[in-house]
């Protein structure tokens, strides 16, 4: 519609006491005059701004992220000091000192010629054990960075994981499912024990505090156990239709928890490794790593990039501990149990303060809310639940 047409539609009251110009000025004044609703809206926006500012100014309770140039394959906390070792895809291991204020790389060791797949400190933190796609096992002095022992061509195929049994003996598992024990006091390439009960890669290994059994998980969908005292094969589970990815011990070593590539967790009674006693459903994505936090709580690292907390006894989903943009590939928990470190394909290590789990009590959490809890952000998460954010704003 043209301007002239618009003007022709306007009618005027001949008895009006004001001119068009005066009416316009009056309307403008009315439109800019503050109203009660405007005041309420301004006050609400101001409160939201203050809330956002408060969130941003929260005191940091965990170390900042650590970024690396190369893809991170594994990480491991030092057992007594605020140190974390980070292994990468080119075979190097970096040792970082962390604090809430800053992180510093204090040393980098060029150990392996190919991807360093697994690293682990001894109980005192004086020794770092590492293994690699290059089929070697290395024992490094943490203080000096010098090699104390070295096993070349330890397996015929790439080694995927290792487990420290005691100060003199370690176990290694390879991509073909073979498991070998090594006495580090003997400068030899001959293992002191070996077995092959699996048809696919060894994904994880754990040993109980009493050094009774070594438990091994495999991509072939089975779990095997080795009697350490008699150094003999003990039992292998039935075959599951999913890969076992990670293992953890609970209830003071009386329960074994195993995660799978289909997002499930299976609970086994100790010494009864043939078939699970309980099953915990979860997200449909693969659970790549599990970390026992308390005797009842596990944190899982998932393919969707989310770290989730789960209460096992009884089973309840607790919510999101943290998040990455890409799949969680490795995790570990620090010596005092207050921090979890995790990494994904973005070449960064993130820290999550989980100290709130220490005094966690399972109350008022009904079964019907279980699925909803999968998306609930716990205090360590870098995101905030909308309902919690606006709770004290009365909206």
Coordinates of C-alpha atoms in Angstrom, one line a residue:
X1 CA 0.0 0.0 0.0
X2 CA 1.4 3.5 -1.0
X3 CA 1.8 6.4 1.5
X4 CA -1.1 8.3 -0.3
X5 CA -3.5 5.4 0.1
X6 CA -2.5 5.2 3.8
X7 CA -3.2 8.9 4.3
X8 CA -6.6 8.6 2.7
X9 CA -7.7 6.0 5.3
X10 CA -7.1 8.3 8.2
X11 CA -10.1 10.3 9.6
X12 CA -10.0 13.2 12.0
X13 CA -12.4 14.3 14.6
X14 CA -13.4 17.9 13.9
X15 CA -14.2 18.5 17.6
X16 CA -10.8 17.3 18.8
X17 CA -9.0 19.9 20.9
X18 CA -5.5 18.9 19.8
X19 CA -3.6 18.9 16.6
X20 CA -2.0 15.9 14.9
X21 CA 1.4 17.0 16.0
X22 CA 0.3 17.3 19.6
X23 CA -1.3 13.8 19.5
X24 CA 1.9 12.3 18.1
X25 CA 4.0 13.9 20.9
X26 CA 1.5 12.6 23.5
X27 CA 1.6 9.1 22.1
X28 CA 5.4 9.1 22.1
X29 CA 5.5 10.2 25.7
X30 CA 3.0 7.5 26.7
X31 CA 5.0 4.8 24.9
X32 CA 8.3 5.7 26.7
X33 CA 6.7 6.1 30.1
X34 CA 7.8 3.3 32.4
X35 CA 5.0 1.0 33.5
X36 CA 4.8 -1.5 36.4
X37 CA 5.3 -4.4 33.9
X38 CA 8.4 -2.7 32.5
X39 CA 9.8 -2.3 36.0
X40 CA 9.2 -6.0 36.8
X41 CA 10.8 -7.1 33.5
X42 CA 13.9 -4.9 34.0
X43 CA 14.2 -6.3 37.6
X44 CA 13.9 -9.9 36.3
X45 CA 16.5 -9.3 33.6
X46 CA 18.8 -7.7 36.1
X47 CA 18.5 -10.8 38.4
X48 CA 19.3 -13.1 35.5
X49 CA 22.3 -11.1 34.6
X50 CA 23.5 -11.2 38.2
X51 CA 22.9 -15.0 38.2
X52 CA 25.0 -15.5 35.1
X53 CA 27.8 -13.3 36.5
X54 CA 27.8 -15.2 39.7
X55 CA 28.0 -18.5 37.8
X56 CA 31.0 -17.2 35.9
X57 CA 32.7 -15.9 39.0
X58 CA 32.5 -19.2 40.9
X59 CA 35.8 -20.1 42.4
X60 CA 37.5 -22.9 40.5
X61 CA 37.5 -26.2 42.4
X62 CA 39.4 -28.2 39.8
X63 CA 42.5 -27.8 37.6
X64 CA 42.1 -26.1 34.2
X65 CA 42.2 -28.2 31.0
X66 CA 45.5 -29.4 29.6
X67 CA 45.9 -29.3 25.8
X68 CA 48.4 -31.3 23.9
X69 CA 49.5 -31.4 20.2
X70 CA 49.0 -35.2 19.8
X71 CA 46.1 -37.5 20.4
X72 CA 45.9 -38.8 24.0
X73 CA 45.7 -42.5 24.4
X74 CA 45.9 -43.0 28.1
X75 CA 46.4 -41.1 31.4
X76 CA 47.2 -42.0 35.0
X77 CA 47.3 -40.2 38.3
X78 CA 50.3 -40.4 40.5
X79 CA 49.4 -42.3 43.7
X80 CA 50.8 -39.8 46.2
X81 CA 51.5 -36.5 44.5
X82 CA 49.6 -34.0 42.4
X83 CA 51.0 -35.4 39.2
X84 CA 49.4 -36.9 36.1
X85 CA 51.0 -38.9 33.4
X86 CA 49.6 -38.6 29.8
X87 CA 50.5 -41.0 27.0
X88 CA 50.1 -40.0 23.3
X89 CA 49.7 -41.7 19.9
X90 CA 53.4 -41.0 18.9
X91 CA 54.7 -43.0 21.9
X92 CA 55.6 -40.2 24.3
X93 CA 54.6 -39.8 28.0
X94 CA 54.3 -36.3 29.6
X95 CA 54.2 -35.8 33.3
X96 CA 52.2 -32.8 34.5
X97 CA 51.9 -31.1 37.8
X98 CA 48.4 -29.9 38.4
X99 CA 46.6 -27.5 40.8
X100 CA 43.4 -25.5 40.8
X101 CA 45.2 -22.5 39.4
X102 CA 47.5 -23.9 36.7
X103 CA 49.1 -27.0 35.2
X104 CA 52.7 -27.4 34.2
X105 CA 54.4 -30.1 32.0
X106 CA 57.5 -30.9 34.1
X107 CA 58.9 -33.7 31.9
X108 CA 58.3 -35.6 28.6
X109 CA 59.8 -39.0 27.9
X110 CA 60.1 -40.3 24.3
X111 CA 59.6 -44.0 25.2
X112 CA 58.0 -45.9 22.4
X113 CA 58.2 -45.7 18.6
X114 CA 54.5 -46.1 18.1
X115 CA 51.3 -45.3 20.1
X116 CA 51.7 -45.8 23.8
X117 CA 48.5 -47.7 24.7
X118 CA 48.6 -48.1 28.5
X119 CA 50.5 -46.6 31.4
X120 CA 50.4 -47.3 35.1
X121 CA 52.3 -46.2 38.2
X122 CA 53.5 -48.5 40.9
X123 CA 52.0 -48.2 44.4
X124 CA 54.7 -45.7 45.5
X125 CA 54.8 -43.7 42.3
X126 CA 58.5 -44.3 41.8
X127 CA 58.0 -46.4 38.6
X128 CA 55.9 -45.9 35.5
X129 CA 55.1 -49.0 33.4
X130 CA 54.1 -48.5 29.8
X131 CA 53.2 -50.6 26.8
X132 CA 52.7 -49.8 23.1
X133 CA 51.7 -50.8 19.7
X134 CA 55.4 -51.4 19.1
X135 CA 55.1 -54.6 21.2
X136 CA 57.5 -53.4 23.9
X137 CA 57.2 -53.1 27.7
X138 CA 59.1 -50.3 29.5
X139 CA 59.8 -49.6 33.1
X140 CA 60.8 -45.9 33.7
X141 CA 62.2 -44.3 36.8
X142 CA 59.8 -41.4 37.5
X143 CA 62.4 -39.1 39.2
X144 CA 65.2 -39.5 36.6
X145 CA 63.2 -40.4 33.5
X146 CA 65.6 -43.3 32.8
X147 CA 64.7 -46.8 31.8
X148 CA 65.0 -49.4 34.6
X149 CA 63.8 -52.4 32.5
X150 CA 62.9 -53.0 28.9
X151 CA 61.3 -56.0 27.2
X152 CA 61.5 -55.8 23.4
X153 CA 59.2 -57.9 21.2
X154 CA 57.2 -58.9 24.3
X155 CA 54.3 -60.1 22.0
X156 CA 54.1 -61.1 18.4
X157 CA 51.3 -58.5 17.9
X158 CA 50.6 -55.1 19.4
X159 CA 50.1 -55.0 23.1
X160 CA 46.8 -53.3 24.2
X161 CA 47.0 -53.2 28.0
X162 CA 49.1 -54.1 31.1
X163 CA 48.5 -54.7 34.8
X164 CA 51.0 -54.4 37.7
X165 CA 50.7 -57.5 39.9
X166 CA 53.5 -56.6 42.3
X167 CA 56.8 -54.7 42.2
X168 CA 58.5 -57.6 40.3
X169 CA 55.8 -58.9 38.1
X170 CA 53.4 -57.4 35.4
X171 CA 50.9 -58.9 33.1
X172 CA 50.3 -57.8 29.5
X173 CA 47.5 -58.5 27.0
X174 CA 47.7 -58.2 23.3
X175 CA 45.4 -57.7 20.2
X176 CA 45.1 -61.4 19.6
X177 CA 43.9 -62.3 23.1
X178 CA 47.1 -63.6 24.5
X179 CA 48.1 -62.8 28.2
X180 CA 51.7 -63.0 29.5
X181 CA 53.4 -62.6 32.9
X182 CA 56.8 -61.0 33.2
X183 CA 59.3 -61.2 36.0
X184 CA 61.2 -57.8 35.7
X185 CA 64.1 -59.1 37.7
X186 CA 65.0 -61.5 34.9
X187 CA 66.7 -59.8 31.9
X188 CA 65.0 -62.2 29.5
X189 CA 62.4 -62.2 26.7
X190 CA 60.8 -65.3 28.1
X191 CA 57.5 -64.8 30.0
X192 CA 57.1 -66.7 33.3
X193 CA 53.5 -67.6 32.3
X194 CA 51.2 -67.3 29.3
X195 CA 47.8 -68.3 28.2
X196 CA 45.5 -67.7 25.3
X197 CA 41.8 -68.2 26.0
X198 CA 40.4 -65.3 24.0
X199 CA 39.9 -64.8 20.3
X200 CA 40.1 -61.0 20.3
X201 CA 41.9 -58.1 21.9
X202 CA 42.4 -57.9 25.7
X203 CA 40.6 -54.6 26.6
X204 CA 41.3 -54.4 30.3
X205 CA 42.8 -56.2 33.3
X206 CA 42.3 -55.8 37.1
X207 CA 43.8 -57.6 40.1
X208 CA 42.3 -57.6 43.7
X209 CA 44.1 -56.3 46.7
X210 CA 44.9 -59.8 48.0
X211 CA 46.5 -60.7 44.6
X212 CA 44.3 -63.7 44.3
X213 CA 43.1 -63.4 40.7
X214 CA 43.9 -61.4 37.6
X215 CA 40.6 -60.7 35.7
X216 CA 40.8 -60.0 32.0
X217 CA 38.1 -58.6 29.7
X218 CA 38.1 -59.1 25.9
X219 CA 36.6 -57.9 22.7
X220 CA 35.4 -61.5 22.1
X221 CA 32.6 -61.0 24.7
X222 CA 34.1 -63.1 27.5
X223 CA 35.9 -62.5 30.8
X224 CA 38.7 -64.8 32.0
X225 CA 40.4 -65.2 35.4
X226 CA 43.9 -66.4 36.3
X227 CA 44.8 -67.8 39.7
X228 CA 47.8 -65.8 40.7
X229 CA 49.0 -67.9 43.6
X230 CA 49.1 -71.1 41.5
X231 CA 49.8 -69.3 38.3
X232 CA 47.1 -71.2 36.4
X233 CA 44.0 -70.5 34.4
X234 CA 40.9 -70.4 36.6
X235 CA 37.6 -69.8 34.7
X236 CA 36.2 -68.1 31.6
X237 CA 32.7 -66.7 31.4
X238 CA 30.0 -67.5 28.9
X239 CA 30.2 -65.6 25.7
X240 CA 28.2 -62.4 25.5
X241 CA 27.0 -60.7 22.3
X242 CA 29.0 -57.5 23.0
X243 CA 32.6 -56.5 23.6
X244 CA 33.7 -56.1 27.2
X245 CA 35.5 -52.8 27.5
X246 CA 36.4 -52.1 31.1
X247 CA 36.5 -53.6 34.6
X248 CA 36.2 -52.3 38.2
X249 CA 36.1 -53.8 41.7
X250 CA 33.4 -52.9 44.3
X251 CA 32.3 -53.9 47.8
X252 CA 35.9 -54.3 48.9
X253 CA 36.7 -56.7 46.1
X254 CA 33.7 -58.9 46.5
X255 CA 32.0 -57.6 43.3
X256 CA 33.3 -57.3 39.8
X257 CA 31.7 -54.8 37.4
X258 CA 32.3 -55.1 33.6
X259 CA 31.1 -52.6 31.0
X260 CA 30.3 -53.3 27.3
X261 CA 30.2 -51.8 23.9
X262 CA 26.4 -51.8 24.0
X263 CA 26.2 -49.5 27.0
X264 CA 25.5 -52.2 29.6
X265 CA 27.2 -53.1 32.9
X266 CA 27.3 -56.6 34.3
X267 CA 28.0 -57.5 37.9
X268 CA 29.8 -60.7 38.8
X269 CA 30.2 -62.2 42.3
X270 CA 33.8 -62.8 43.2
X271 CA 35.1 -66.2 42.1
X272 CA 31.9 -66.7 40.2
X273 CA 33.1 -65.3 36.9
X274 CA 31.1 -67.7 34.7
X275 CA 27.9 -65.6 34.5
X276 CA 26.7 -62.3 35.9
X277 CA 24.6 -61.9 38.9
X278 CA 23.0 -58.6 38.0
X279 CA 22.7 -56.3 34.9
X280 CA 22.6 -52.5 34.7
X281 CA 21.1 -50.9 31.6
X282 CA 22.3 -47.5 30.5
X283 CA 22.8 -45.3 27.4
X284 CA 22.8 -47.3 24.2
X285 CA 26.3 -46.0 23.3
X286 CA 29.5 -47.9 24.3
X287 CA 30.8 -47.5 27.8
X288 CA 34.5 -47.1 27.1
X289 CA 35.8 -46.9 30.6
X290 CA 34.5 -47.3 34.2
X291 CA 36.0 -45.8 37.4
X292 CA 34.9 -47.0 40.9
X293 CA 34.4 -43.9 43.0
X294 CA 33.0 -45.4 46.2
X295 CA 31.9 -48.9 47.1
X296 CA 28.5 -48.1 45.6
X297 CA 29.1 -45.5 42.9
X298 CA 30.7 -45.8 39.5
X299 CA 31.5 -43.1 36.9
X300 CA 31.3 -44.2 33.3
X301 CA 33.0 -42.7 30.2
X302 CA 30.8 -43.1 27.2
X303 CA 31.0 -42.9 23.4
X304 CA 28.7 -39.9 23.3
X305 CA 31.2 -37.9 25.2
X306 CA 29.4 -37.9 28.6
X307 CA 30.7 -39.0 32.0
X308 CA 27.8 -40.4 34.0
X309 CA 27.4 -41.3 37.7
X310 CA 25.6 -44.5 38.6
X311 CA 24.6 -45.9 42.0
X312 CA 24.9 -49.7 42.0
X313 CA 23.4 -50.8 45.2
X314 CA 20.5 -50.1 44.7
X315 CA 20.7 -49.2 41.0
X316 CA 20.0 -45.6 40.3
X317 CA 21.2 -43.2 37.5
X318 CA 22.6 -40.2 39.3
X319 CA 23.3 -37.9 36.4
X320 CA 26.0 -36.2 34.3
X321 CA 29.5 -35.8 35.9
X322 CA 31.0 -34.0 32.9
X323 CA 31.1 -33.8 29.2
X324 CA 33.3 -33.9 26.1
X325 CA 32.3 -33.1 22.6
X326 CA 33.7 -36.4 21.4
X327 CA 33.9 -39.9 22.7
X328 CA 35.5 -40.4 26.1
X329 CA 38.6 -42.6 25.6
X330 CA 40.4 -42.7 28.9
X331 CA 39.8 -41.8 32.6
X332 CA 41.4 -42.1 36.0
X333 CA 40.7 -41.0 39.6
X334 CA 43.3 -39.1 41.7
X335 CA 44.9 -40.4 44.9
X336 CA 42.4 -38.8 47.3
X337 CA 39.3 -39.6 45.2
X338 CA 38.3 -35.9 44.7
X339 CA 39.2 -35.6 41.0
X340 CA 38.5 -37.5 37.8
X341 CA 40.6 -36.8 34.7
X342 CA 39.3 -37.7 31.3
X343 CA 40.2 -37.3 27.7
X344 CA 38.6 -37.6 24.3
X345 CA 39.7 -37.2 20.6
X346 CA 40.2 -33.4 21.1
X347 CA 43.8 -33.8 22.6
X348 CA 42.8 -32.4 25.9
X349 CA 42.6 -33.5 29.5
X350 CA 39.6 -32.3 31.5
X351 CA 39.3 -32.5 35.3
X352 CA 36.0 -33.0 37.3
X353 CA 35.7 -32.4 41.0
X354 CA 33.6 -35.3 42.4
X355 CA 34.2 -34.7 46.1
X356 CA 30.4 -34.4 46.5
X357 CA 30.2 -38.2 46.1
X358 CA 32.0 -38.7 49.4
X359 CA 29.0 -37.8 51.5
X360 CA 26.4 -38.8 48.9
X361 CA 23.2 -40.3 50.3
X362 CA 20.6 -42.0 48.1
X363 CA 17.4 -40.3 49.4
X364 CA 14.1 -39.3 47.7
X365 CA 15.2 -40.7 44.3
X366 CA 12.3 -42.7 43.0
X367 CA 12.5 -45.4 40.4
X368 CA 10.3 -43.5 38.0
X369 CA 12.8 -40.7 37.8
X370 CA 15.6 -43.1 36.8
X371 CA 15.6 -42.3 33.1
X372 CA 15.3 -38.6 33.7
X373 CA 18.4 -38.6 35.8
X374 CA 20.5 -39.6 32.8
X375 CA 20.3 -35.9 31.7
X376 CA 20.6 -34.3 35.1
X377 CA 23.8 -32.3 35.6
X378 CA 25.7 -33.0 38.8
X379 CA 27.8 -30.4 40.6
X380 CA 31.0 -31.2 38.7
X381 CA 29.3 -30.8 35.2
X382 CA 30.3 -27.7 33.2
X383 CA 26.6 -27.2 32.3
X384 CA 23.8 -26.2 34.6
X385 CA 20.3 -27.6 34.8
X386 CA 17.9 -25.0 33.7
X387 CA 15.5 -25.7 36.5
X388 CA 18.3 -25.3 39.1
X389 CA 19.6 -22.1 37.5
X390 CA 16.2 -20.4 37.6
X391 CA 15.1 -22.0 40.9
X392 CA 15.9 -19.0 43.1
X393 CA 14.6 -16.5 40.6
X394 CA 11.0 -17.6 41.1
X395 CA 10.5 -18.5 37.4

